[in-house]
Tab-separated table of C-alpha atoms and ligand atoms in Angstrom:
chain	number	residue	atom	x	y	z
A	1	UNK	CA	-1.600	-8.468	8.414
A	2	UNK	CA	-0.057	-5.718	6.083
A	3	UNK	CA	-1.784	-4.818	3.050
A	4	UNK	CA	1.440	-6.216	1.394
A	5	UNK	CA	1.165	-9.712	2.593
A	6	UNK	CA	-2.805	-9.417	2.315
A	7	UNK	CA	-1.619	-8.913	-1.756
A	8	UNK	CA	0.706	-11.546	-1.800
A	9	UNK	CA	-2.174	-14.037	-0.481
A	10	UNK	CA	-4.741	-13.509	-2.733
A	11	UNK	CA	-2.043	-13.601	-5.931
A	12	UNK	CA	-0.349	-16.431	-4.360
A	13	UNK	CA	-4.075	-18.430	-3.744
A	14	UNK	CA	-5.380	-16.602	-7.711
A	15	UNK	CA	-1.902	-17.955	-9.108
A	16	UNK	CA	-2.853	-21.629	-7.948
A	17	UNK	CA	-6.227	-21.223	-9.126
A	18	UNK	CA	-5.074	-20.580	-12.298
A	19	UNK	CA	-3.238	-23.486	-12.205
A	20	UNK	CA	-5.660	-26.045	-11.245
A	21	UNK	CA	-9.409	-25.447	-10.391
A	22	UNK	CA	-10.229	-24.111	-6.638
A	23	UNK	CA	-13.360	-25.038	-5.633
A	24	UNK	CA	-13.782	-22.620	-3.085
A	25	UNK	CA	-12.833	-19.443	-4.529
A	26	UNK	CA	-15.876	-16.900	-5.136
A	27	UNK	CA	-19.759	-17.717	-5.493
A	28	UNK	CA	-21.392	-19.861	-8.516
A	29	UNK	CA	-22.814	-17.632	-10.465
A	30	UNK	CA	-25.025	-18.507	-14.014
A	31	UNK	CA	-24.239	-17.470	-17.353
A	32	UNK	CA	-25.995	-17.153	-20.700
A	33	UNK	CA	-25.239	-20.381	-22.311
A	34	UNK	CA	-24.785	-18.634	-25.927
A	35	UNK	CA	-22.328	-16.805	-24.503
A	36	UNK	CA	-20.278	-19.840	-23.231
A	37	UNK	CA	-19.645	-21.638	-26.578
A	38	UNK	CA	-16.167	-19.361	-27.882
A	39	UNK	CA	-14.319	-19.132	-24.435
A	40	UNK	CA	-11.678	-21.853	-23.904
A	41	UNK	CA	-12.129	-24.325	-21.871
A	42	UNK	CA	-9.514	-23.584	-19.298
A	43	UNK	CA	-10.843	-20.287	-19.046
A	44	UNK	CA	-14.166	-21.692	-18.046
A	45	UNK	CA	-12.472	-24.289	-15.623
A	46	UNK	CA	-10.612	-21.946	-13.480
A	47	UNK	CA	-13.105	-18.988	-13.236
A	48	UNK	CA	-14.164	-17.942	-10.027
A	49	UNK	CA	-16.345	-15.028	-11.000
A	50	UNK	CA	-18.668	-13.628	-8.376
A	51	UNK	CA	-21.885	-12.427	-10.176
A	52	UNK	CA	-22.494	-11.423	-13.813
A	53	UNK	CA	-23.452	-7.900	-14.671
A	54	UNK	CA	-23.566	-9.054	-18.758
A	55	UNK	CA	-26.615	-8.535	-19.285
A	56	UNK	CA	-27.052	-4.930	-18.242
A	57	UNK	CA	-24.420	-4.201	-20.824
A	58	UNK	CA	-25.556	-2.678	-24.358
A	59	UNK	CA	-23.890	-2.478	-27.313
A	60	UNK	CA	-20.811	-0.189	-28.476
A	61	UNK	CA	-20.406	0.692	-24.389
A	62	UNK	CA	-16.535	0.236	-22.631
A	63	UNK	CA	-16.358	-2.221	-20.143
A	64	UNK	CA	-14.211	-2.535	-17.316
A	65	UNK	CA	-13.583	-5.417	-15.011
A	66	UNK	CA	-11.289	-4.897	-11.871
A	67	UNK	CA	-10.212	-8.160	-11.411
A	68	UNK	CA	-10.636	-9.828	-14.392
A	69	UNK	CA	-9.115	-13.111	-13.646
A	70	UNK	CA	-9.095	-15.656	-16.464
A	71	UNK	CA	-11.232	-12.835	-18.443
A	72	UNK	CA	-14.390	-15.391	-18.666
A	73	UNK	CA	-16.672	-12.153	-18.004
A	74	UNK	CA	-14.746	-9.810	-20.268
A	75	UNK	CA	-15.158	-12.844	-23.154
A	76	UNK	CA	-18.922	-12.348	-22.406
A	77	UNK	CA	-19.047	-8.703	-21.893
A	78	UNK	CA	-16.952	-8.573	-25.752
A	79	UNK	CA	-20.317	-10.245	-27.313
A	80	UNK	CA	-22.532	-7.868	-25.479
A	81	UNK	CA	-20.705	-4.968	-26.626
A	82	UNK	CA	-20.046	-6.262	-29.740
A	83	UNK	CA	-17.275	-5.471	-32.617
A	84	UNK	CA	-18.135	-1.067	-31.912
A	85	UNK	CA	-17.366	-1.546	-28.146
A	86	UNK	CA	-14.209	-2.428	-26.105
A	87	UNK	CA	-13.407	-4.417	-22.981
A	88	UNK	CA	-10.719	-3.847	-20.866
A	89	UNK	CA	-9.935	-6.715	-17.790
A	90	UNK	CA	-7.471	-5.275	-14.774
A	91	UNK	CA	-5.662	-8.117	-12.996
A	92	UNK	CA	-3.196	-8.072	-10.331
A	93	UNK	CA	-1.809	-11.802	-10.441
A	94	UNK	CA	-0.224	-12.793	-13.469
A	95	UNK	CA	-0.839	-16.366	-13.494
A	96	UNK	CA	-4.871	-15.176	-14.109
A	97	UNK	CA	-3.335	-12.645	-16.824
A	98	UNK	CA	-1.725	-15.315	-19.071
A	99	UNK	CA	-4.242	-17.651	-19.430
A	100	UNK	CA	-6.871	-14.816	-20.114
A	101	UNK	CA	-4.071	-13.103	-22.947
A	102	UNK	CA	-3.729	-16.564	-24.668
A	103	UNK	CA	-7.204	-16.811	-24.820
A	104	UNK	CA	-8.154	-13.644	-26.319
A	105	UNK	CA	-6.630	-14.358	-29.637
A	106	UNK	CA	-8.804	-17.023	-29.658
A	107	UNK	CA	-11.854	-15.920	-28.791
A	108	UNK	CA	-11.376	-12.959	-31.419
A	109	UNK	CA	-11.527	-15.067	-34.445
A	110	UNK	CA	-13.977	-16.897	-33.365
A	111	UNK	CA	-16.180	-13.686	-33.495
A	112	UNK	CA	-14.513	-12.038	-36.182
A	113	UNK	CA	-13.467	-8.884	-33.929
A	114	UNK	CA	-10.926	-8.438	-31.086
A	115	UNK	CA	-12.076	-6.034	-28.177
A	116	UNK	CA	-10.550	-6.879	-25.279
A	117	UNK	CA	-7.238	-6.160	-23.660
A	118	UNK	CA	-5.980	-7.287	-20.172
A	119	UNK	CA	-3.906	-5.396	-17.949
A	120	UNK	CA	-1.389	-6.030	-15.686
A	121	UNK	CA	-2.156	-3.843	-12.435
A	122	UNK	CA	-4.190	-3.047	-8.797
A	123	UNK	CA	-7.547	-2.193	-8.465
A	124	UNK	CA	-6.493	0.213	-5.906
A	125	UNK	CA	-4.122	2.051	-8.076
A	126	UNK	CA	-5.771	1.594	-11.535
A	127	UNK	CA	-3.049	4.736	-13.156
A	128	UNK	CA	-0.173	2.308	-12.297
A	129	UNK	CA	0.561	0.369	-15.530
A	130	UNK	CA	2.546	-3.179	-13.813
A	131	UNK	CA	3.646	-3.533	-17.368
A	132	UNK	CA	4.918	-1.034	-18.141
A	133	UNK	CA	7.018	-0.422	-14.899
A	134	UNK	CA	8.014	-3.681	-14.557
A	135	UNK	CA	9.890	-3.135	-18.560
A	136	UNK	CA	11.500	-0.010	-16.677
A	137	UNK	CA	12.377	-1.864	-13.756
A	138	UNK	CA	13.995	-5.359	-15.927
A	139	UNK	CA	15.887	-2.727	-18.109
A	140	UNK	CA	17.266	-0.276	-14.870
A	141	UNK	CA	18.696	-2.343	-11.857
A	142	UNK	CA	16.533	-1.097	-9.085
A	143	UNK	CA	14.959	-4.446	-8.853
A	144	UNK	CA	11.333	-5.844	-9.691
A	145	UNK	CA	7.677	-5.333	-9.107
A	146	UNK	CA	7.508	-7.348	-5.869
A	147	UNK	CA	10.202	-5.249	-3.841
A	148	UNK	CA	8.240	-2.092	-5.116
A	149	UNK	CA	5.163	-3.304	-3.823
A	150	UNK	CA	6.209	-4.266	-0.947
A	151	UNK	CA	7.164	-0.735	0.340
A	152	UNK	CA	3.988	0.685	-0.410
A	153	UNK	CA	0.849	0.124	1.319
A	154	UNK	CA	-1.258	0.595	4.417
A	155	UNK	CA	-4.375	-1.536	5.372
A	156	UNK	CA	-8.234	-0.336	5.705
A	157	UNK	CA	-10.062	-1.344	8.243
A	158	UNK	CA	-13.351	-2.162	7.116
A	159	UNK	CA	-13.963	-6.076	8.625
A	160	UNK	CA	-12.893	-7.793	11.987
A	161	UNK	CA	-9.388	-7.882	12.838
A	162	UNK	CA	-8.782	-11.418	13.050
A	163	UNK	CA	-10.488	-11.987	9.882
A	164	UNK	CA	-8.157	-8.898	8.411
A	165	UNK	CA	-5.398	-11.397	9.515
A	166	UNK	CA	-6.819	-14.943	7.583
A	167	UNK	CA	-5.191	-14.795	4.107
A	168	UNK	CA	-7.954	-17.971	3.171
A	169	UNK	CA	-10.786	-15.230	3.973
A	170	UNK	CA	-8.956	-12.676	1.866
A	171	UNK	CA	-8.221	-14.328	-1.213
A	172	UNK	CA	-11.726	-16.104	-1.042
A	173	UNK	CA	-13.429	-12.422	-1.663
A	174	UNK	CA	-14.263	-12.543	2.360
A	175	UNK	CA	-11.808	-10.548	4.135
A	176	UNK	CA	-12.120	-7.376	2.015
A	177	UNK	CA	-15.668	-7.312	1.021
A	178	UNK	CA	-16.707	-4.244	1.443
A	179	UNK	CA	-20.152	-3.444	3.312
A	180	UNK	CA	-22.417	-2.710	1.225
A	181	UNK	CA	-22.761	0.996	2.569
A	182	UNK	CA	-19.394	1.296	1.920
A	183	UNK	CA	-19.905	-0.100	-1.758
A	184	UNK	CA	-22.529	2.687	-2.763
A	185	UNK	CA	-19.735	5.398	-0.687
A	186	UNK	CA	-17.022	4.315	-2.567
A	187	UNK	CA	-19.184	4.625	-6.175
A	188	UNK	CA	-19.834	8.200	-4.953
A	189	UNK	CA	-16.874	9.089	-3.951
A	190	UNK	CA	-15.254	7.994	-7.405
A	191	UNK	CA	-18.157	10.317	-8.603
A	192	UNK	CA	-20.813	8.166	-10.166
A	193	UNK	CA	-24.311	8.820	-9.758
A	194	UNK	CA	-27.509	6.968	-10.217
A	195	UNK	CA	-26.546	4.206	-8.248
A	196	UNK	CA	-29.307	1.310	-8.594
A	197	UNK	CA	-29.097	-2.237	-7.165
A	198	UNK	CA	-29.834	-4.136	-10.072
A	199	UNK	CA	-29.142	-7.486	-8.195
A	200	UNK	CA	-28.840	-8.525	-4.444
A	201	UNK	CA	-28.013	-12.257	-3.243
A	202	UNK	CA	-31.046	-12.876	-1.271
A	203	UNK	CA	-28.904	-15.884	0.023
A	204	UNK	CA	-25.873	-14.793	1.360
A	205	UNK	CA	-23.081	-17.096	0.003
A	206	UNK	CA	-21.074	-17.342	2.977
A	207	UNK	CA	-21.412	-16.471	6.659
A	208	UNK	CA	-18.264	-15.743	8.557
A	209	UNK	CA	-18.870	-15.161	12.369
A	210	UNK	CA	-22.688	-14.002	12.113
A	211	UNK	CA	-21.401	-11.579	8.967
A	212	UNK	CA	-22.850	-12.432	5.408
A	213	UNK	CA	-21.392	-12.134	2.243
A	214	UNK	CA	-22.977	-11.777	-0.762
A	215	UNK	CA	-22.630	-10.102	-4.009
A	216	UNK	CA	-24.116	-7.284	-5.276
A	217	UNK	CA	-24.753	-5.952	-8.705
A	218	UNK	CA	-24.796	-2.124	-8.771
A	219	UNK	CA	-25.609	0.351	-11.529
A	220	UNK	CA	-23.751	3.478	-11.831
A	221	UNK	CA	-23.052	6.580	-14.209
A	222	UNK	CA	-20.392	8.311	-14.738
A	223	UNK	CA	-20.554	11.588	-13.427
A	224	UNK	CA	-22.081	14.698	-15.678
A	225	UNK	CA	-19.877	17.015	-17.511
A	226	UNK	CA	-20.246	20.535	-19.002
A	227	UNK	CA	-21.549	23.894	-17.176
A	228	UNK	CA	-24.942	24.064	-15.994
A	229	UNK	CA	-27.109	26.516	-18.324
A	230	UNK	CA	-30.767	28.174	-17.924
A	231	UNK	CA	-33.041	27.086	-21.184
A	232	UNK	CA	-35.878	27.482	-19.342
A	233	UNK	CA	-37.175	23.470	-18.657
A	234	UNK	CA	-38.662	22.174	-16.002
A	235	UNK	CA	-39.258	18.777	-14.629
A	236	UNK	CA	-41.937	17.280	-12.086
A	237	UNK	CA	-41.202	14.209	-10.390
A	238	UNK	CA	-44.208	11.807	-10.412
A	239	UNK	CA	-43.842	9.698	-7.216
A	240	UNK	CA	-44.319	7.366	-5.548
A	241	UNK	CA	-42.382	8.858	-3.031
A	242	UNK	CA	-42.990	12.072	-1.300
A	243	UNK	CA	-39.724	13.489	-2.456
A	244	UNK	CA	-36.615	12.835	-3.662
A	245	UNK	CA	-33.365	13.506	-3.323
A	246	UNK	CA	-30.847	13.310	-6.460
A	247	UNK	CA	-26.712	12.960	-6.506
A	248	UNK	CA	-26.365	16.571	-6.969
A	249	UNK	CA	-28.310	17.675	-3.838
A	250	UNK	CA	-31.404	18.608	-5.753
A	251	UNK	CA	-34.459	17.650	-3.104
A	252	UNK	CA	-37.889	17.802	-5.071
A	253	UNK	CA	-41.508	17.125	-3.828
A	254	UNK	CA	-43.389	15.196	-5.129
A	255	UNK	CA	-45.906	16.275	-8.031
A	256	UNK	CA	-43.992	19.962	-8.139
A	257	UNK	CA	-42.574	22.089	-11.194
A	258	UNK	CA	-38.974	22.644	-10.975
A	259	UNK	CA	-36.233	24.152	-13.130
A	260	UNK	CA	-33.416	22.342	-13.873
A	261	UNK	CA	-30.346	23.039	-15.682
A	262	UNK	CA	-29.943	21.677	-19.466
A	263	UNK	CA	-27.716	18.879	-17.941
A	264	UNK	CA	-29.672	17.948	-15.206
A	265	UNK	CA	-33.236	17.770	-17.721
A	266	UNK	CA	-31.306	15.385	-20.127
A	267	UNK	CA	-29.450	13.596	-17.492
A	268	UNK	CA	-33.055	12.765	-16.417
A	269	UNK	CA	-34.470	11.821	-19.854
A	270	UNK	CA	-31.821	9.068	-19.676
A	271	UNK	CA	-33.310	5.668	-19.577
A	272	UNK	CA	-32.354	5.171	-15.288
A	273	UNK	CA	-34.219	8.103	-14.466
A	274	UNK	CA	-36.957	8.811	-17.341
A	275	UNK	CA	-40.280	6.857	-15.889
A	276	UNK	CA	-40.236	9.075	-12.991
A	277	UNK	CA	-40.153	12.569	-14.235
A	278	UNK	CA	-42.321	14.647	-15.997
A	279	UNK	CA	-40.757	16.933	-18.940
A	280	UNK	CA	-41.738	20.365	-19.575
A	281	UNK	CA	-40.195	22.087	-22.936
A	282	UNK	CA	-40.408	26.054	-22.735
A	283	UNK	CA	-42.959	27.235	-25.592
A	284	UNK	CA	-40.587	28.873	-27.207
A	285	UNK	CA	-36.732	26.963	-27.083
A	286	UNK	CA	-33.349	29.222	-25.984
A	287	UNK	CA	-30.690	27.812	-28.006
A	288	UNK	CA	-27.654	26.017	-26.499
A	289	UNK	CA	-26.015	28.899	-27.249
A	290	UNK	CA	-28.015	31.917	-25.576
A	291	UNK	CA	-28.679	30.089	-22.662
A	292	UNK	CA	-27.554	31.714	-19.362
A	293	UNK	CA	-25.481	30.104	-17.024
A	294	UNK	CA	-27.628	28.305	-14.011
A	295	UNK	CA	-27.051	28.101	-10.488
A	296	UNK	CA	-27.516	24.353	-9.856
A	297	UNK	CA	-26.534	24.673	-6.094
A	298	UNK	CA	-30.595	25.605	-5.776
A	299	UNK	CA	-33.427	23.609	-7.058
A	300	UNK	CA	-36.029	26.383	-7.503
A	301	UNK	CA	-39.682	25.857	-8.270
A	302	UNK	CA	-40.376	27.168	-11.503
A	303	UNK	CA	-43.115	29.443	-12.749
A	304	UNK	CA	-45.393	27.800	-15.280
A	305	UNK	CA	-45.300	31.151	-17.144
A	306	UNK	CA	-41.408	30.529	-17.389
A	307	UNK	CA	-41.972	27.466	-19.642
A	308	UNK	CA	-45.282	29.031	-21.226
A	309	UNK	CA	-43.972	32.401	-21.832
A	310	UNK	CA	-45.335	35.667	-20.230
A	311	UNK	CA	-47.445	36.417	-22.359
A	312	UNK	CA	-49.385	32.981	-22.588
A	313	UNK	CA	-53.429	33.091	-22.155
A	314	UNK	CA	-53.915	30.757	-24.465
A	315	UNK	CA	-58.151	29.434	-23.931
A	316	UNK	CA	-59.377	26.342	-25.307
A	317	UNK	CA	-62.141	25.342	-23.480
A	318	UNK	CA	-65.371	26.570	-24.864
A	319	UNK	CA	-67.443	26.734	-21.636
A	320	UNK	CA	-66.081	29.046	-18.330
A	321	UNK	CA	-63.426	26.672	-16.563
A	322	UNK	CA	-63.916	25.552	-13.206
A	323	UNK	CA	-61.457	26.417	-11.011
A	324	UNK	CA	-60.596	25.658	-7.193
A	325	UNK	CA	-59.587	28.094	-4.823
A	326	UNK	CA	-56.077	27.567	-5.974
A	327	UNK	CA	-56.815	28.584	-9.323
A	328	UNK	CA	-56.156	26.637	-12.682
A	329	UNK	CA	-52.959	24.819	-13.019
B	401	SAM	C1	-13.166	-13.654	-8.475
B	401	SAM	S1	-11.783	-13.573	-9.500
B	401	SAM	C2	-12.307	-12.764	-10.966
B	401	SAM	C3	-13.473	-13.198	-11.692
B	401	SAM	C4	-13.826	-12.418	-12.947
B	401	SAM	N1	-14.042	-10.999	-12.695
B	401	SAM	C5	-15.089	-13.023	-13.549
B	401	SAM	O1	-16.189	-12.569	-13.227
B	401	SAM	O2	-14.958	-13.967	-14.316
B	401	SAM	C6	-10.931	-12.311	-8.661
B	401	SAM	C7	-9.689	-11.784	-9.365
B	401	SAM	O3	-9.371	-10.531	-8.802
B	401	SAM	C8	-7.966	-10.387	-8.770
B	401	SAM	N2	-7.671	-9.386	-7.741
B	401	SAM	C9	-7.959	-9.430	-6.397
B	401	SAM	N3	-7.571	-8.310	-5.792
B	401	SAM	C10	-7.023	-7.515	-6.770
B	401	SAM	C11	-6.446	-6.223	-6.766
B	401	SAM	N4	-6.345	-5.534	-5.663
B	401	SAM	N5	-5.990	-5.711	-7.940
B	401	SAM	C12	-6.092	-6.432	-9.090
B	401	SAM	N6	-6.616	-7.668	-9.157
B	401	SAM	C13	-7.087	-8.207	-8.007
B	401	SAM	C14	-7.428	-11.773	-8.469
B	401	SAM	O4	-6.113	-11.914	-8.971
B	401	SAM	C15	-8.440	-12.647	-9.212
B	401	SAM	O5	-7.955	-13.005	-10.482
């Protein structure tokens, strides 16, 4: 089965179910009631949604959903957000499209705000605007979005053959599901880091030939910016583990002082990272400005004298300290 007619399935099965309800289509998930009460009601009836990652969302923060369907997540994800954040829902069939852009209108003056926009196009080609090229291609003869489509394409093997080949299993988020190593891959491949399972199906909801499917939610950042500069900080990681290792190749042992760059020490103080590092501010600050580049390809140990300053002999203890053989940390 070609990746063409593999597309052509799941709009063709999506396109029904956005017709009339589909039982079978993707897992039953729960929602936040509260969140329920300003989405239409044929929204909610043909929504086939596979997990909900709403409540990890915070205010004011972009959201994107890659197959948004009938937008019933994207409606949710709007409240989370709220009227200083923005929603955007991708969606390759347009049956799904319509009923979630007719919606929207609605849904915006029910809250007062309107922050979400749906967008015809793939998941697999997200720069691709269907929209837009499908105007071009209506106002130039060269024909429409399906012929274009259908030229372009190859499949990936990632399941059985013979379930590659079962458009049911395809458009029924089977055939297609990634494994879940090759879920976390593709999130660092796209360059995200600080990948955390935030929710795994202990149940699978399907099992197809000894295989089980279930949904997973994943957290992921977007990958850091900016140069790496020296300003002199270090960080210790706490444990409980031995070492780790982060997605920028820096290994650290447990309980150990290393220097980091800028980036990496306030990457760290972020909220996903934070309870397991120690912070250590140099005595005296280099401004962002001074500060030397950093080679970030290493993850040195760093002196404490570094932090303290050179000169530091600062003594506060009134009686002779007790040191070890190793000395005084
Ligand atoms: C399970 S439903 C969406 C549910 C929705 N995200 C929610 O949680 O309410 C799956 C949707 O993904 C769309 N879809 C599947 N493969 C796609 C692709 N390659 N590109 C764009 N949309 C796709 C289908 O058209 C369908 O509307």
């Amino acid at each position: 089965m070609t990746i063409v007619s593999v597309e052509k399935a799941v709009k063709d099965r999506y396109g029904l179910g956005a017709e009339t309800r589909v039982a079978e289509l993707c897992c039953p998930t729960d929602y936040d009631p509260q969140y329920l009460e300003v989405i239409p009601h044929e929204v909610l009836d043909r929504d086939y949604g596979c997990g909900d990652p709403s409540r990890y969302l915070k205010e004011g923060e972009t959201v994107l959903d890659l197959g948004s369907g009938t937008g019933k997540i994207c409606f949710i994800a709007a409240q989370v957000v709220g009227e200083t954040g923005r929603v955007i829902g991708i969606d390759m069939t347009p049956e799904m499209l319509a009923v979630a852009r007719h919606a929207a209108p609605r849904v915006a003056s029910s809250l007062g705000f309107a922050n979400v926009e749906f967008r015809l196009g793939r998941i697999q080609d997200l720069k691709l605007d269907l929209d837009l090229l499908e105007d071009e291609l209506v106002a130039k003869p060269v024909g429409d979005v399906e012929s274009l489509l259908e030229i372009q394409g190859r499949s990936d093997e990632l399941v059985p053959d013979a379930m590659q080949k079962d458009p049911e299993l395809w458009s029924g988020c089977i055939s297609g599901a990634l494994t879940e190593e090759a879920f976390f891959a593709a999130f660092e491949e796209a360059g995200f880091h600080g990948l955390r399972i935030l929710v795994r199906q202990q149940q699978p909801w399907q099992a197809v030939n000894g295989i089980e499917f279930r949904s997973v939610t994943v957290e992921a950042f977007k990958r850091k910016k900016g140069p790496c500069l020296e300003r002199n900080q270090a960080v210790i990681y706490k444990g409980p583990f031995k070492e780790v290792l982060d997605d920028d190749d820096h290994r650290m042992e447990r309980g150990l002082r290393y220097a980091v760059c800028d980036k990496t020490y306030n990457l760290y103080r972020q909220e996903a990272y934070r309870d397991s590092f120690e912070f250590l501010e140099p005595l005296e600050a280099i401004p962002l400005g001074a500060a030397e580049p950093f080679d970030c390809s290493r993850t040195p140990l760093r002196e404490p004298r570094e932090t303290k300053g050179r000169g530091y002999d600062l003594t506060s203890a009134t009686a002779e300290p007790h040191c070890g053989p190793e000395g005084c940390c």
